[in-house]
Amino acid sequence: MKYNKKKNKCNGNRERDYGLMNPTIHDIAKRANVSISTVSRVVNNPLAVREEKRQRVLEAIKELGYEPNPFASGLRDRLTKTIVAIIPDIANPFYASMFRGIEDTAREQRNNVMICNTDRNEERFFEYMRYFKKKKVDGIIFASDPLKEHYYKGFEELNIPVVLAATKSEDHLLPYVKIDDYQAGYDAGMFLIRNGHKRIGMISGPKSDPIAGQPRYEGFLASLKKYERLADDSVVFGDFQYDSGYSGMGKLYGKHPDLTAVFAASDEMALGAMAFLQRRNIDVPRQVSVIGFDNIRFSRMITPPLTTISQPIYEIGKEAAMLLYDWIENRDTIPKGKQLQHELIVRDSVSNRNT
Amino acid sequence: MKYNKKKNKCNGNRERDYGLMNPTIHDIAKRANVSISTVSRVVNNPLAVREEKRQRVLEAIKELGYEPNPFASGLRDRLTKTIVAIIPDIANPFYASMFRGIEDTAREQRNNVMICNTDRNEERFFEYMRYFKKKKVDGIIFASDPLKEHYYKGFEELNIPVVLAATKSEDHLLPYVKIDDYQAGYDAGMFLIRNGHKRIGMISGPKSDPIAGQPRYEGFLASLKKYERLADDSVVFGDFQYDSGYSGMGKLYGKHPDLTAVFAASDEMALGAMAFLQRRNIDVPRQVSVIGFDNIRFSRMITPPLTTISQPIYEIGKEAAMLLYDWIENRDTIPKGKQLQHELIVRDSVSNRNT
């Protein structure tokens, strides 16, 4: 319903008497016992309002049936029709797939997407924030890195919707789209166990990474401990990139030449592990099996093709953008986060030892 | 020198008498026998002016010592501090490296870069053009695809500098940064010949592609013909992507099981060729050698690591952005194009048959 200011102004009192008119922002403020500007902030920038106050305002809005329609006040015209994807590493093909998902959703909205590559550099991040404060964008998708507290503050200042893709915040109510990394790590372990592997190692991401590091590590360990298949001291830590997988495999192999299988917490580290083994004429998977994580474009192109846990990267991007547009269109409702399903992609890099 | 309008207005006649004043746009128009708006167009959008007229205006500008300073009239303030990279396929890691080069240059200028991914879809391209017509950007880098005539027209309408990266136009004077693809193809062939290979095949890009298709094909053929090393009917054509390399190698091997070496015109096709061979237990490089083109991030990660022709992708992006900023700052001078040097990266996928 289009909110018609003029009409309400003329007939306001009469309609209010009959309870027919939409309640105004004044009515909400009165009922929730807050200032008008607080109501406005809850509608336009809910993140900037304390949880408890926000709840009170939201309840009043519900009780009185207030319909804050941002598009009535010309907000739709003020939209830039541009959203931004903030990614940590443009060279990682993982983000290319995610971007395709984001872009396809934006296309449906006839919107544009700008990519900002931070290189995990804080200065760059804040330069972008300054730029967007001036030029305006409609919303942001923040991809994959842990959301640091001062990053969150940066978003808050922009006063626009922000959705997290392949990451999540424990401290803030931002919507996210990601998989269950703990369960995925557990499933990787179970797959190796079901295939009869008895001495298993892992090349993990950093334990300090609460998204792709710790949960995959803990999930994997949980499965192995359950079946007592973990070799002592058979976890090494890398940074998700190729070289750390290569050197990590070297360390593991030096300590445990009897390992029959290794789980790498990223496909790039898995490629590094495979390269280490193959270049020493250790057959993959006959002698050592390798399972990765991510299902990047190249994981099917190597020989043997890599068995891996697939994150639905494209869908994560697509869903994140859909949540973002939901929020842009209904600024008073923060959309709920979504957990997407991971998938085990069985190719040829894990052997079956049961037969 | 800052061009001071007010002063000229006051003292114009006197100074003009003494020949001390900067000539005005009127003086240029008169000398070149064109309209004032033509002079303005030569200064602000030289592409929109016919070559012959443009030359006349540029000569008059030179003769009279006119200094059209766009920044004097506040153009610098009107700059958006944003440039755009138009790329055909975000999933191809080739463009990630190019983008890093572009971005590093933009950073030095404290500018932002927006990536637009066309997916080689014309409609998307023109949607971007419409968007930029409204929102403005300072300049565009157009990457790697042939510049179609109506794309050029689209750029012309925007009336901003455009630089071509890893591509070139035969019909238009746009600056470009690229390698010599013919010479690079020739060098790939010579490398195989010097390593004693006698029966050599090629997986080429499409001959209809005047940038990465035809010149690499012709350069390669020239080297092989010179030494009569080309097997009859031993060139197949792909689309630069993995699957076409895989199937292309299948076709070649079916016809010529005695080939000892293959040149693939992209690394992705080379990976496809290697996968075809390795999955049939044909040893690379002992039985068949493979040389690629591009030096993408993954070419060193496979086993054996891929010998390839490296395009200096990062530098191409960096130089293209530098030319673009030159042009943005001096709108009256179209910068000259640059040819960068390719490099042969010798890894382990080509065997030496001389020994």
XYZ file of C-alpha atoms in Angstrom:
710
model
C 0.000 0.000 0.000
C 1.311 3.387 -0.901
C 1.460 5.594 2.128
C -0.319 8.823 1.159
C 0.918 11.660 3.314
C -1.451 14.287 2.090
C -4.575 12.298 2.671
C -3.556 11.375 6.182
C -2.876 14.938 6.960
C -6.360 15.988 5.930
C -8.287 13.172 7.497
C -5.943 12.245 10.253
C -8.028 13.075 13.269
C -11.209 11.558 12.066
C -9.576 8.352 10.992
C -7.563 8.139 14.155
C -10.782 8.349 16.142
C -12.076 5.373 14.262
C -8.807 3.531 14.574
C -8.515 3.205 10.821
C -5.420 5.187 10.166
C -1.924 3.800 10.148
C -0.228 4.641 13.407
C 2.495 7.246 13.077
C 6.040 7.141 14.236
C 4.887 9.310 17.187
C 2.467 6.623 18.295
C 5.231 4.025 18.229
C 7.630 6.216 20.172
C 4.993 6.860 22.818
C 4.049 3.220 23.190
C 7.673 2.027 23.387
C 8.656 4.920 25.615
C 11.526 5.976 23.392
C 12.293 9.017 21.290
C 11.095 9.379 17.723
C 14.653 9.203 16.505
C 15.074 5.832 18.210
C 12.091 4.464 16.308
C 13.549 5.831 13.124
C 16.866 4.198 13.909
C 15.244 0.857 14.590
C 13.594 1.108 11.183
C 16.560 2.393 9.261
C 19.583 1.152 11.138
C 18.541 -1.478 13.659
C 22.161 -2.343 14.406
C 22.660 1.046 15.992
C 20.021 0.428 18.659
C 20.567 -1.571 21.809
C 18.918 -4.994 21.716
C 16.558 -4.260 24.598
C 15.329 -0.926 23.201
C 15.047 -2.404 19.750
C 12.836 -5.180 21.052
C 10.526 -2.676 22.726
C 10.178 -0.677 19.533
C 9.630 -3.776 17.425
C 6.903 -4.922 19.808
C 5.174 -1.555 19.651
C 5.390 -1.648 15.873
C 3.783 -5.071 15.891
C 1.074 -4.195 18.389
C 0.017 -1.036 16.615
C 0.336 -2.514 13.154
C 2.708 0.199 12.025
C 3.990 -0.251 8.495
C 7.171 1.682 8.105
C 7.463 1.816 4.354
C 10.809 3.197 3.404
C 9.819 3.408 -0.246
C 7.007 5.831 0.476
C 9.493 8.474 1.468
C 11.417 8.184 -1.748
C 14.058 5.841 -0.390
C 13.668 3.667 -3.441
C 14.777 6.624 -5.561
C 17.744 7.172 -3.342
C 18.997 3.632 -3.847
C 22.203 3.472 -5.827
C 21.296 0.120 -7.349
C 24.779 -1.013 -6.446
C 25.874 -3.506 -3.829
C 29.381 -4.382 -2.800
C 31.109 -7.690 -2.196
C 34.094 -7.397 0.139
C 36.420 -10.343 -0.364
C 39.808 -11.093 1.167
C 41.697 -12.557 -1.809
C 40.696 -12.053 -5.424
C 43.221 -14.643 -6.608
C 41.441 -17.452 -4.785
C 38.976 -19.036 -7.233
C 36.654 -19.743 -4.302
C 35.568 -16.099 -4.442
C 35.002 -16.129 -8.170
C 32.277 -18.743 -7.717
C 30.776 -16.892 -4.794
C 30.796 -13.697 -6.817
C 28.920 -15.401 -9.649
C 26.160 -16.287 -7.208
C 26.022 -12.744 -5.856
C 26.044 -11.304 -9.344
C 23.266 -13.530 -10.652
C 21.003 -12.356 -7.840
C 21.969 -8.731 -8.431
C 21.208 -9.135 -12.136
C 17.696 -10.269 -11.330
C 17.337 -6.985 -9.433
C 18.896 -5.121 -12.353
C 21.597 -4.051 -9.946
C 25.351 -3.848 -10.186
C 27.923 -5.434 -7.931
C 31.258 -3.880 -7.117
C 34.030 -6.149 -5.880
C 36.389 -4.828 -3.247
C 39.486 -6.872 -2.642
C 40.986 -6.209 0.780
C 43.957 -8.578 0.620
C 43.210 -8.966 4.316
C 44.611 -5.459 4.728
C 42.795 -3.349 7.316
C 43.828 -0.073 5.792
C 42.277 -1.065 2.501
C 39.124 -2.101 4.254
C 38.746 1.265 5.905
C 39.592 3.126 2.722
C 36.654 1.387 1.108
C 34.474 2.309 4.072
C 35.399 5.967 3.696
C 34.657 5.836 -0.009
C 31.248 4.247 0.468
C 30.345 6.703 3.154
C 30.605 9.424 0.510
C 29.417 7.632 -2.604
C 26.769 5.424 -1.024
C 25.916 1.849 -1.867
C 22.778 -0.053 -0.938
C 24.346 -2.927 0.924
C 27.419 -5.034 1.531
C 28.266 -8.723 1.449
C 31.254 -9.472 3.630
C 32.879 -12.716 2.618
C 34.519 -15.434 4.545
C 36.894 -13.775 7.015
C 36.180 -13.498 10.738
C 34.250 -10.276 11.428
C 36.515 -8.215 13.638
C 34.912 -5.820 16.072
C 36.220 -2.664 14.413
C 35.087 -3.926 11.004
C 31.622 -4.184 12.473
C 31.929 -0.620 13.727
C 32.894 0.430 10.207
C 29.730 -1.129 8.830
C 27.649 0.477 11.518
C 28.841 3.895 10.448
C 27.704 3.269 6.892
C 24.248 2.555 8.196
C 23.354 0.040 5.485
C 22.497 -3.668 5.491
C 25.436 -6.077 5.699
C 25.214 -9.846 5.136
C 27.993 -12.324 5.942
C 28.843 -15.002 3.383
C 30.735 -18.143 4.415
C 31.385 -16.551 7.785
C 29.409 -15.705 10.897
C 29.570 -13.416 13.887
C 29.087 -14.727 17.400
C 28.762 -11.219 18.798
C 26.450 -9.491 16.362
C 23.099 -10.194 14.824
C 24.174 -9.896 11.197
C 22.566 -12.422 8.863
C 24.935 -15.024 7.445
C 24.964 -17.832 4.916
C 27.375 -20.666 5.566
C 27.736 -24.375 5.980
C 28.245 -26.293 9.220
C 32.031 -26.525 9.208
C 32.161 -28.774 12.275
C 29.850 -31.321 10.700
C 31.743 -31.096 7.413
C 35.032 -31.863 9.176
C 33.346 -34.748 10.961
C 32.043 -36.129 7.658
C 35.493 -35.958 6.067
C 36.850 -38.061 8.927
C 34.003 -40.561 8.731
C 34.540 -41.001 4.994
C 38.174 -41.990 5.532
C 37.196 -44.330 8.383
C 34.474 -46.003 6.331
C 37.076 -46.598 3.632
C 39.140 -48.607 6.092
C 41.903 -46.108 6.808
C 43.554 -46.699 10.174
C 46.365 -44.140 10.393
C 45.012 -40.748 9.449
C 46.517 -37.251 9.566
C 45.267 -33.722 8.989
C 46.542 -30.482 7.503
C 44.355 -27.967 9.306
C 43.833 -24.245 8.939
C 44.887 -22.051 11.867
C 43.068 -22.887 15.087
C 42.692 -19.154 15.653
C 40.327 -18.963 12.678
C 36.881 -19.484 14.227
C 35.213 -20.139 10.856
C 37.254 -22.441 8.634
C 40.006 -23.336 11.118
C 38.790 -24.474 14.487
C 35.403 -26.066 13.604
C 36.771 -28.237 10.778
C 39.621 -29.304 13.016
C 37.351 -30.153 15.934
C 34.771 -31.940 13.804
C 37.463 -34.039 12.168
C 39.086 -34.882 15.495
C 35.733 -35.883 16.983
C 35.184 -38.489 14.273
C 38.676 -39.913 14.542
C 38.693 -40.049 18.311
C 35.425 -41.919 18.277
C 37.088 -44.669 16.247
C 40.589 -44.235 17.636
C 42.067 -43.728 14.213
C 44.119 -40.639 14.887
C 47.853 -41.134 14.877
C 49.505 -39.275 17.753
C 50.788 -35.866 16.819
C 49.404 -36.217 13.300
C 47.846 -32.797 12.819
C 49.826 -29.939 11.278
C 48.624 -26.408 10.689
C 48.749 -24.360 7.490
C 47.200 -21.171 6.132
C 44.843 -22.753 3.548
C 47.295 -22.031 0.724
C 49.199 -24.392 -1.537
C 52.675 -23.988 -0.121
C 51.558 -24.690 3.427
C 49.882 -27.890 2.209
C 53.080 -28.967 0.496
C 55.290 -28.320 3.518
C 52.628 -29.632 5.914
C 52.537 -32.948 4.061
C 56.322 -33.034 4.272
C 56.201 -32.653 8.040
C 53.466 -35.272 8.444
C 55.214 -37.758 6.205
C 58.488 -37.263 8.016
C 56.860 -38.129 11.329
C 54.411 -40.764 10.109
C 55.461 -42.511 6.894
C 52.798 -45.110 7.713
C 49.855 -42.692 7.327
C 47.383 -43.957 4.741
C 45.155 -40.904 4.509
C 45.230 -37.146 5.010
C 42.457 -34.575 5.295
C 43.413 -31.069 4.142
C 41.086 -28.263 5.254
C 41.287 -26.546 1.851
C 41.654 -27.836 -1.707
C 44.726 -25.717 -2.241
C 46.441 -27.376 0.715
C 45.255 -30.738 -0.650
C 46.896 -29.915 -4.001
C 50.073 -29.072 -2.106
C 49.916 -32.386 -0.221
C 49.367 -34.325 -3.457
C 52.248 -32.543 -5.148
C 54.570 -33.415 -2.256
C 53.621 -37.089 -2.474
C 53.576 -37.448 -6.272
C 56.921 -35.733 -6.719
C 58.407 -38.400 -4.436
C 56.699 -41.146 -6.423
C 54.330 -41.905 -3.570
C 51.150 -42.977 -5.304
C 47.916 -41.114 -4.574
C 45.627 -42.799 -3.619
C 47.218 -46.282 -3.585
C 49.790 -45.405 -0.929
C 48.340 -42.259 0.603
C 44.776 -40.975 0.148
C 43.986 -37.251 0.172
C 40.658 -35.539 0.797
C 40.243 -31.781 0.452
C 37.746 -29.080 1.277
C 36.080 -26.448 -0.980
C 35.688 -28.113 -4.377
C 37.433 -25.344 -6.272
C 37.327 -25.351 -10.056
C 40.711 -27.042 -10.373
C 40.038 -29.956 -8.025
C 38.535 -32.017 -10.861
C 41.312 -31.058 -13.284
C 44.222 -32.697 -11.507
C 45.145 -36.373 -11.632
C 43.826 -38.170 -9.690
C 40.781 -35.890 -9.473
C 40.397 -34.728 -5.883
C 37.795 -36.135 -3.494
C 36.628 -33.173 -1.443
C 33.967 -31.579 0.726
C 32.045 -29.167 -1.457
C 30.830 -25.927 -0.065
C 27.961 -24.761 -2.249
C 29.955 -21.621 -2.962
C 27.761 -20.335 -5.757
C 24.626 -20.834 -3.645
C 26.248 -19.161 -0.644
C 26.808 -16.077 -2.795
C 23.346 -16.253 -4.286
C 21.572 -16.685 -0.943
C 23.639 -13.992 0.738
C 22.641 -11.538 -1.975
C 18.997 -12.557 -1.626
C 19.109 -11.907 2.118
C 20.772 -8.587 1.415
C 18.017 -7.500 -0.975
C 15.382 -8.633 1.515
C 16.967 -6.372 4.064
C 17.384 -3.466 1.651
C 13.694 -3.618 0.774
C 12.513 -4.070 4.356
C 14.846 -2.063 6.459
C 12.860 -2.830 9.615
C 13.426 -6.587 9.485
C 16.859 -8.147 9.785
C 16.581 -11.383 7.842
C 17.513 -14.650 9.539
C 20.765 -16.404 8.680
C 20.859 -19.623 6.675
C 22.879 -22.770 6.959
C 23.453 -24.491 3.641
C 24.281 -28.146 3.173
C 27.810 -29.254 2.328
C 28.369 -32.222 0.067
C 30.972 -34.955 -0.204
C 32.269 -35.117 -3.778
C 33.784 -38.549 -4.294
C 36.409 -38.588 -7.024
C 39.573 -40.696 -7.167
C 42.015 -39.450 -4.521
C 40.832 -41.727 -1.686
C 41.344 -45.494 -1.883
C 39.134 -48.114 -0.298
C 41.184 -50.259 2.101
C 38.343 -52.588 3.031
C 38.570 -54.669 -0.105
C 50.191 26.772 -15.037
C 46.781 27.522 -13.674
C 44.604 29.040 -16.326
C 43.080 32.162 -14.798
C 39.859 33.017 -16.548
C 39.118 36.214 -14.751
C 42.477 37.788 -15.390
C 42.346 36.964 -19.042
C 38.989 38.551 -19.319
C 40.244 41.825 -17.851
C 43.500 42.040 -19.680
C 42.714 39.996 -22.679
C 43.098 42.570 -25.390
C 46.234 44.106 -24.128
C 47.971 40.812 -23.546
C 46.767 39.435 -26.803
C 48.324 42.407 -28.533
C 51.629 41.523 -26.980
C 51.255 37.855 -27.708
C 51.671 37.012 -24.045
C 48.323 35.520 -23.321
C 47.467 31.901 -23.676
C 45.535 31.448 -26.871
C 41.860 30.689 -26.289
C 39.760 27.927 -27.683
C 38.465 30.524 -30.190
C 41.947 31.095 -31.517
C 42.433 27.369 -32.012
C 39.098 26.963 -33.764
C 39.895 29.821 -36.097
C 43.365 28.553 -36.951
C 42.166 24.968 -37.537
C 39.107 26.160 -39.401
C 36.733 24.127 -37.247
C 33.998 24.970 -34.770
C 34.696 25.650 -31.103
C 32.852 22.494 -30.156
C 35.173 20.461 -32.367
C 38.188 21.819 -30.509
C 36.501 20.982 -27.240
C 35.796 17.479 -28.462
C 39.383 16.971 -29.537
C 40.427 17.956 -26.042
C 37.806 16.022 -24.126
C 36.873 13.127 -26.351
C 39.380 12.831 -29.165
C 37.909 9.523 -30.293
C 34.759 11.287 -31.386
C 36.572 13.447 -33.933
C 37.599 12.287 -37.363
C 41.328 11.661 -37.703
C 41.890 14.396 -40.289
C 40.050 17.079 -38.317
C 41.687 15.985 -35.113
C 45.125 16.343 -36.677
C 44.313 19.877 -37.798
C 43.175 20.839 -34.326
C 46.172 19.207 -32.649
C 48.495 21.077 -34.995
C 46.815 24.389 -34.226
C 47.088 23.619 -30.511
C 50.783 22.955 -30.951
C 51.467 25.994 -33.107
C 49.693 28.412 -30.811
C 50.969 26.818 -27.626
C 47.491 26.303 -26.251
C 47.399 24.489 -22.926
C 44.037 22.924 -22.426
C 44.096 22.193 -18.745
C 41.098 20.181 -17.796
C 41.867 20.543 -14.108
C 41.605 24.294 -14.249
C 37.910 24.088 -14.940
C 37.256 21.932 -11.936
C 37.375 18.638 -13.799
C 39.592 17.220 -11.085
C 36.794 17.761 -8.602
C 34.359 16.075 -10.901
C 36.471 12.915 -11.037
C 34.783 9.988 -9.335
C 38.099 8.465 -8.283
C 36.795 5.182 -9.590
C 37.874 3.242 -12.630
C 36.352 0.105 -14.039
C 37.850 -3.147 -15.266
C 35.617 -4.966 -17.742
C 36.550 -8.636 -17.849
C 34.950 -11.529 -19.724
C 35.160 -14.335 -17.139
C 35.667 -13.793 -13.429
C 36.211 -17.517 -12.825
C 39.381 -17.529 -14.907
C 42.310 -16.891 -12.553
C 44.063 -15.067 -15.391
C 41.893 -12.034 -14.628
C 42.530 -12.161 -10.906
C 46.228 -11.516 -11.565
C 45.469 -8.782 -14.064
C 43.111 -7.186 -11.581
C 45.805 -7.146 -8.909
C 48.003 -5.159 -11.242
C 45.210 -2.719 -12.028
C 44.327 -2.399 -8.377
C 47.873 -1.751 -7.234
C 48.119 1.161 -9.658
C 44.729 2.483 -8.591
C 45.776 2.285 -4.946
C 48.760 4.479 -5.649
C 46.271 7.033 -6.984
C 44.050 6.461 -3.957
C 41.377 5.340 -6.370
C 38.943 2.468 -6.379
C 38.444 -0.161 -9.027
C 35.124 -1.722 -9.844
C 35.136 -5.079 -11.602
C 32.452 -5.747 -14.174
C 32.134 -9.317 -15.318
C 30.420 -9.578 -18.692
C 30.485 -13.362 -19.106
C 30.956 -12.429 -22.768
C 27.306 -11.402 -22.731
C 26.556 -8.327 -24.833
C 23.456 -7.406 -22.908
C 25.443 -7.269 -19.675
C 28.056 -5.156 -21.353
C 25.506 -2.592 -22.456
C 23.760 -2.618 -19.082
C 27.063 -1.581 -17.542
C 27.444 1.121 -20.179
C 24.021 2.540 -19.303
C 24.869 2.474 -15.612
C 28.160 4.286 -16.088
C 26.574 6.872 -18.315
C 24.494 7.882 -15.317
C 26.845 7.279 -12.405
C 30.108 8.272 -14.114
C 33.490 6.713 -13.766
C 36.848 8.169 -14.732
C 38.008 5.502 -17.124
C 37.740 1.905 -18.271
C 40.133 -0.967 -18.819
C 38.734 -3.445 -21.293
C 40.367 -6.837 -20.908
C 41.357 -9.471 -23.323
C 38.402 -9.955 -25.669
C 38.342 -8.672 -29.250
C 36.920 -5.133 -29.303
C 33.746 -5.356 -31.346
C 32.643 -2.277 -33.262
C 29.491 -1.685 -31.228
C 31.453 -2.055 -27.993
C 33.660 0.749 -29.234
C 30.567 2.827 -29.949
C 29.413 2.166 -26.392
C 32.698 3.508 -25.040
C 32.472 6.512 -27.307
C 29.133 7.463 -25.813
C 30.613 7.453 -22.325
C 33.207 9.939 -23.465
C 35.927 8.741 -21.114
C 39.366 7.186 -21.604
C 39.465 3.468 -22.398
C 42.595 1.305 -22.402
C 42.781 -2.242 -23.779
C 44.566 -4.900 -21.710
C 45.788 -8.126 -23.323
C 43.892 -7.178 -26.448
C 44.203 -4.640 -29.253
C 42.065 -2.963 -31.866
C 43.117 -2.845 -35.500
C 40.442 -0.276 -36.324
C 40.711 2.212 -33.496
C 43.413 4.213 -31.845
C 42.811 2.994 -28.291
C 45.968 2.417 -26.254
C 46.664 -1.228 -25.433
C 49.043 -3.313 -23.361
C 49.739 -6.811 -24.602
C 52.414 -9.267 -25.577
C 53.357 -10.330 -29.098
C 51.232 -13.459 -29.399
C 52.689 -14.455 -32.762
C 56.227 -14.384 -31.414
C 55.141 -16.238 -28.269
C 53.598 -19.026 -30.376
C 56.772 -19.148 -32.442
C 58.903 -19.429 -29.294
C 56.786 -22.295 -27.955
C 57.385 -24.201 -31.179
C 61.113 -23.479 -31.150
C 61.415 -24.710 -27.580
C 59.940 -28.096 -28.524
C 62.169 -28.298 -31.613
C 65.303 -27.461 -29.632
C 64.380 -30.266 -27.235
C 64.519 -32.724 -30.104
C 60.808 -33.315 -30.657
C 60.023 -34.452 -34.180
C 56.261 -35.114 -34.229
C 54.479 -32.165 -32.690
C 50.805 -31.250 -32.389
C 48.843 -28.230 -31.222
C 45.621 -27.525 -29.370
C 44.845 -24.020 -30.618
C 42.250 -21.443 -29.650
C 39.686 -20.532 -32.287
C 41.203 -19.122 -35.472
C 38.431 -16.503 -35.451
C 39.958 -14.966 -32.308
C 42.363 -12.321 -33.653
C 44.134 -11.907 -30.294
C 44.876 -15.238 -28.603
C 43.704 -17.569 -31.368
C 45.101 -16.783 -34.782
C 48.480 -15.196 -33.896
C 49.575 -17.993 -31.535
C 48.495 -20.555 -34.122
C 50.348 -18.840 -36.945
C 53.484 -18.189 -34.925
C 53.624 -21.803 -33.823
C 53.043 -23.099 -37.353
C 55.764 -20.839 -38.725
C 58.365 -22.363 -36.400
C 57.324 -25.918 -37.130
C 57.161 -25.457 -40.879
C 60.616 -24.012 -40.881
C 61.919 -27.254 -39.400
C 59.337 -29.578 -40.966
C 58.318 -30.924 -37.617
C 54.552 -30.584 -37.971
C 52.647 -33.841 -38.298
C 49.967 -33.604 -40.995
C 46.583 -32.699 -39.665
C 47.949 -32.343 -36.145
C 46.258 -29.132 -35.040
C 42.896 -29.227 -33.252
C 40.897 -26.244 -32.063
C 39.453 -25.609 -28.611
C 37.986 -22.683 -26.683
C 40.863 -22.148 -24.197
C 39.005 -24.068 -21.475
C 39.865 -27.331 -19.737
C 37.313 -29.618 -21.337
C 38.289 -28.623 -24.856
C 41.927 -29.394 -23.998
C 40.951 -32.817 -22.705
C 38.860 -33.735 -25.754
C 41.336 -32.046 -28.107
C 44.156 -34.231 -26.767
C 41.885 -37.226 -27.274
C 41.394 -36.362 -30.921
C 45.090 -35.695 -31.500
C 46.154 -38.898 -29.786
C 43.605 -40.902 -31.740
C 45.052 -39.671 -35.025
C 48.707 -39.469 -34.024
C 49.681 -41.828 -31.198
C 53.298 -41.155 -32.195
C 53.210 -37.452 -31.232
C 55.917 -36.646 -28.690
C 54.887 -33.108 -27.833
C 51.841 -30.843 -27.795
C 51.505 -27.072 -27.483
C 48.229 -25.900 -25.893
C 47.364 -22.221 -26.420
C 46.138 -21.858 -22.816
C 47.192 -23.454 -19.526
C 43.675 -24.681 -18.901
C 43.726 -26.587 -22.187
C 47.201 -27.867 -21.256
C 45.797 -29.167 -17.941
C 43.056 -30.882 -19.931
C 45.608 -32.460 -22.250
C 47.721 -33.657 -19.305
C 44.676 -35.137 -17.575
C 43.736 -37.040 -20.747
C 47.223 -38.509 -20.993
C 47.823 -39.253 -17.316
C 44.462 -40.942 -16.852
C 45.480 -43.365 -19.617
C 48.833 -43.946 -17.933
C 50.664 -42.120 -20.684
C 53.580 -40.515 -18.901
C 54.040 -36.752 -19.106
C 56.706 -35.803 -20.135
C 58.456 -39.136 -20.788
C 56.003 -40.245 -23.480
C 54.301 -36.991 -24.406
C 55.511 -33.488 -23.524
C 53.052 -30.628 -22.945
C 53.692 -26.894 -23.073
C 50.995 -24.377 -22.125
C 50.349 -20.662 -22.371
C 49.464 -18.108 -19.634
C 51.260 -19.300 -16.498
C 48.145 -19.325 -14.343
C 48.489 -19.814 -10.607
C 47.771 -23.545 -10.799
C 50.298 -24.389 -13.493
C 53.050 -24.832 -10.892
C 50.800 -26.829 -8.557
C 50.173 -29.848 -10.759
C 52.520 -32.784 -11.250
C 54.579 -32.508 -13.327
C 54.644 -28.727 -13.005
C 53.700 -27.204 -16.346
C 56.215 -25.630 -18.713
C 54.446 -22.638 -20.212
C 54.649 -19.271 -21.919
C 54.086 -16.640 -19.265
C 52.169 -13.534 -20.065
C 53.189 -10.880 -17.542
C 49.543 -10.694 -16.515
C 50.081 -8.611 -13.410
C 52.243 -6.138 -15.336
C 49.708 -5.953 -18.160
C 47.103 -4.867 -15.629
C 49.492 -2.471 -13.937
C 50.664 -0.835 -17.164
C 47.145 -0.592 -18.568
C 46.028 1.255 -15.451
C 49.048 3.557 -15.680
C 48.187 4.430 -19.281
C 44.601 5.004 -18.209
C 45.613 7.457 -15.492
C 47.918 9.228 -17.928
C 44.989 9.713 -20.215
C 42.615 10.755 -17.424
C 45.064 13.442 -16.332
C 45.852 14.640 -19.834
C 42.694 14.322 -21.773
C 44.239 15.907 -24.843
C 46.871 13.197 -25.350
C 46.002 9.611 -26.132
C 48.858 7.591 -24.678
C 50.733 5.162 -26.896
C 50.197 1.417 -26.549
C 52.843 -0.875 -25.076
C 54.049 -4.321 -25.970
C 55.302 -6.307 -22.985
C 57.701 -9.213 -23.126
C 56.474 -12.788 -22.715
C 58.644 -15.340 -20.976
C 59.211 -19.060 -21.296
C 58.811 -20.709 -17.883
C 60.624 -24.034 -17.982
C 59.256 -26.531 -15.483
C 58.984 -30.302 -15.894
C 56.328 -31.084 -18.487
C 58.638 -31.091 -21.540
C 61.307 -33.766 -21.945
C 64.605 -33.365 -23.744
C 64.865 -35.924 -26.553
C 68.354 -34.915 -27.628
C 70.069 -36.857 -24.906
